[in-house]
Amino acid sequence: MSRRRNAALLSVCLLAAIGIAGCSGGSAKVEANTVSVGQELQDLDAARNKGLITEQEYQDKRKDIMKRK
């Protein structure tokens, strides 16, 4: 997955969360979820195995993950 695609997905999720919180009339609670490098690599492998991403997307994203390690 490209960074642009990841950023777009994150933006949509954040906007949806803000919209839902705004409609409920309550206060919004934001929680940060951290994912380990190992879990991120497992999720990436699963996406490749399910055909959700191409081999090239897998290799590119794997390199990005390993650089952040």
Coordinates of C-alpha atoms in Angstrom, one line a residue:
M1 CA 0.0 0.0 0.0
S2 CA 1.3 3.4 -0.8
R3 CA 1.8 6.1 1.9
R4 CA -0.7 8.3 0.1
R5 CA -3.3 5.5 0.3
N6 CA -2.5 4.9 4.0
A7 CA -2.8 8.6 4.7
A8 CA -6.1 8.8 2.9
L9 CA -7.5 5.8 4.8
L10 CA -6.4 7.3 8.1
S11 CA -8.0 10.7 7.2
V12 CA -11.3 9.0 6.4
C13 CA -11.2 7.0 9.7
L14 CA -10.5 10.2 11.7
L15 CA -13.2 12.1 10.0
A16 CA -15.7 9.3 10.6
A17 CA -14.7 9.2 14.3
I18 CA -15.1 12.9 14.7
G19 CA -18.5 12.8 12.9
I20 CA -19.7 10.0 15.1
A21 CA -18.5 11.7 18.3
G22 CA -20.1 15.0 17.1
C23 CA -23.5 13.3 16.5
S24 CA -23.6 11.6 19.9
G25 CA -23.5 14.8 21.8
G26 CA -20.8 13.3 24.1
S27 CA -17.2 13.9 24.4
A28 CA -14.8 12.3 22.1
K29 CA -12.2 9.9 23.5
V30 CA -9.1 9.2 21.4
E31 CA -7.0 6.2 22.0
A32 CA -3.6 5.6 20.4
N33 CA -3.0 2.0 19.3
T34 CA 0.6 1.0 18.8
V35 CA 1.4 -2.0 16.7
S36 CA 4.6 -3.9 17.0
V37 CA 6.9 -4.3 14.0
G38 CA 6.3 -8.0 14.1
Q39 CA 2.5 -7.6 14.1
E40 CA 2.8 -5.1 11.3
L41 CA 4.8 -7.6 9.2
Q42 CA 2.4 -10.4 10.0
D43 CA -0.5 -8.2 8.9
L44 CA 1.3 -7.3 5.7
D45 CA 2.0 -10.9 4.9
A46 CA -1.6 -11.8 5.5
A47 CA -2.7 -9.1 3.1
R48 CA -0.4 -10.4 0.5
N49 CA -1.5 -14.0 1.0
K50 CA -5.2 -12.9 0.7
G51 CA -4.4 -11.1 -2.6
L52 CA -5.2 -7.7 -1.1
I53 CA -1.8 -6.3 -2.1
T54 CA 0.6 -7.2 -4.9
E55 CA 4.0 -8.7 -4.3
Q56 CA 5.6 -5.3 -5.2
E57 CA 3.4 -3.5 -2.7
Y58 CA 4.4 -6.1 -0.1
Q59 CA 8.1 -5.7 -0.8
D60 CA 7.9 -1.9 -0.8
K61 CA 5.9 -1.7 2.5
R62 CA 8.2 -4.3 4.1
K63 CA 11.2 -2.2 3.3
D64 CA 9.5 0.8 4.9
I65 CA 8.6 -1.1 8.0
M66 CA 12.2 -2.5 8.4
K67 CA 13.7 1.0 8.0
R68 CA 11.6 2.3 10.9
K69 CA 12.8 -0.6 13.1

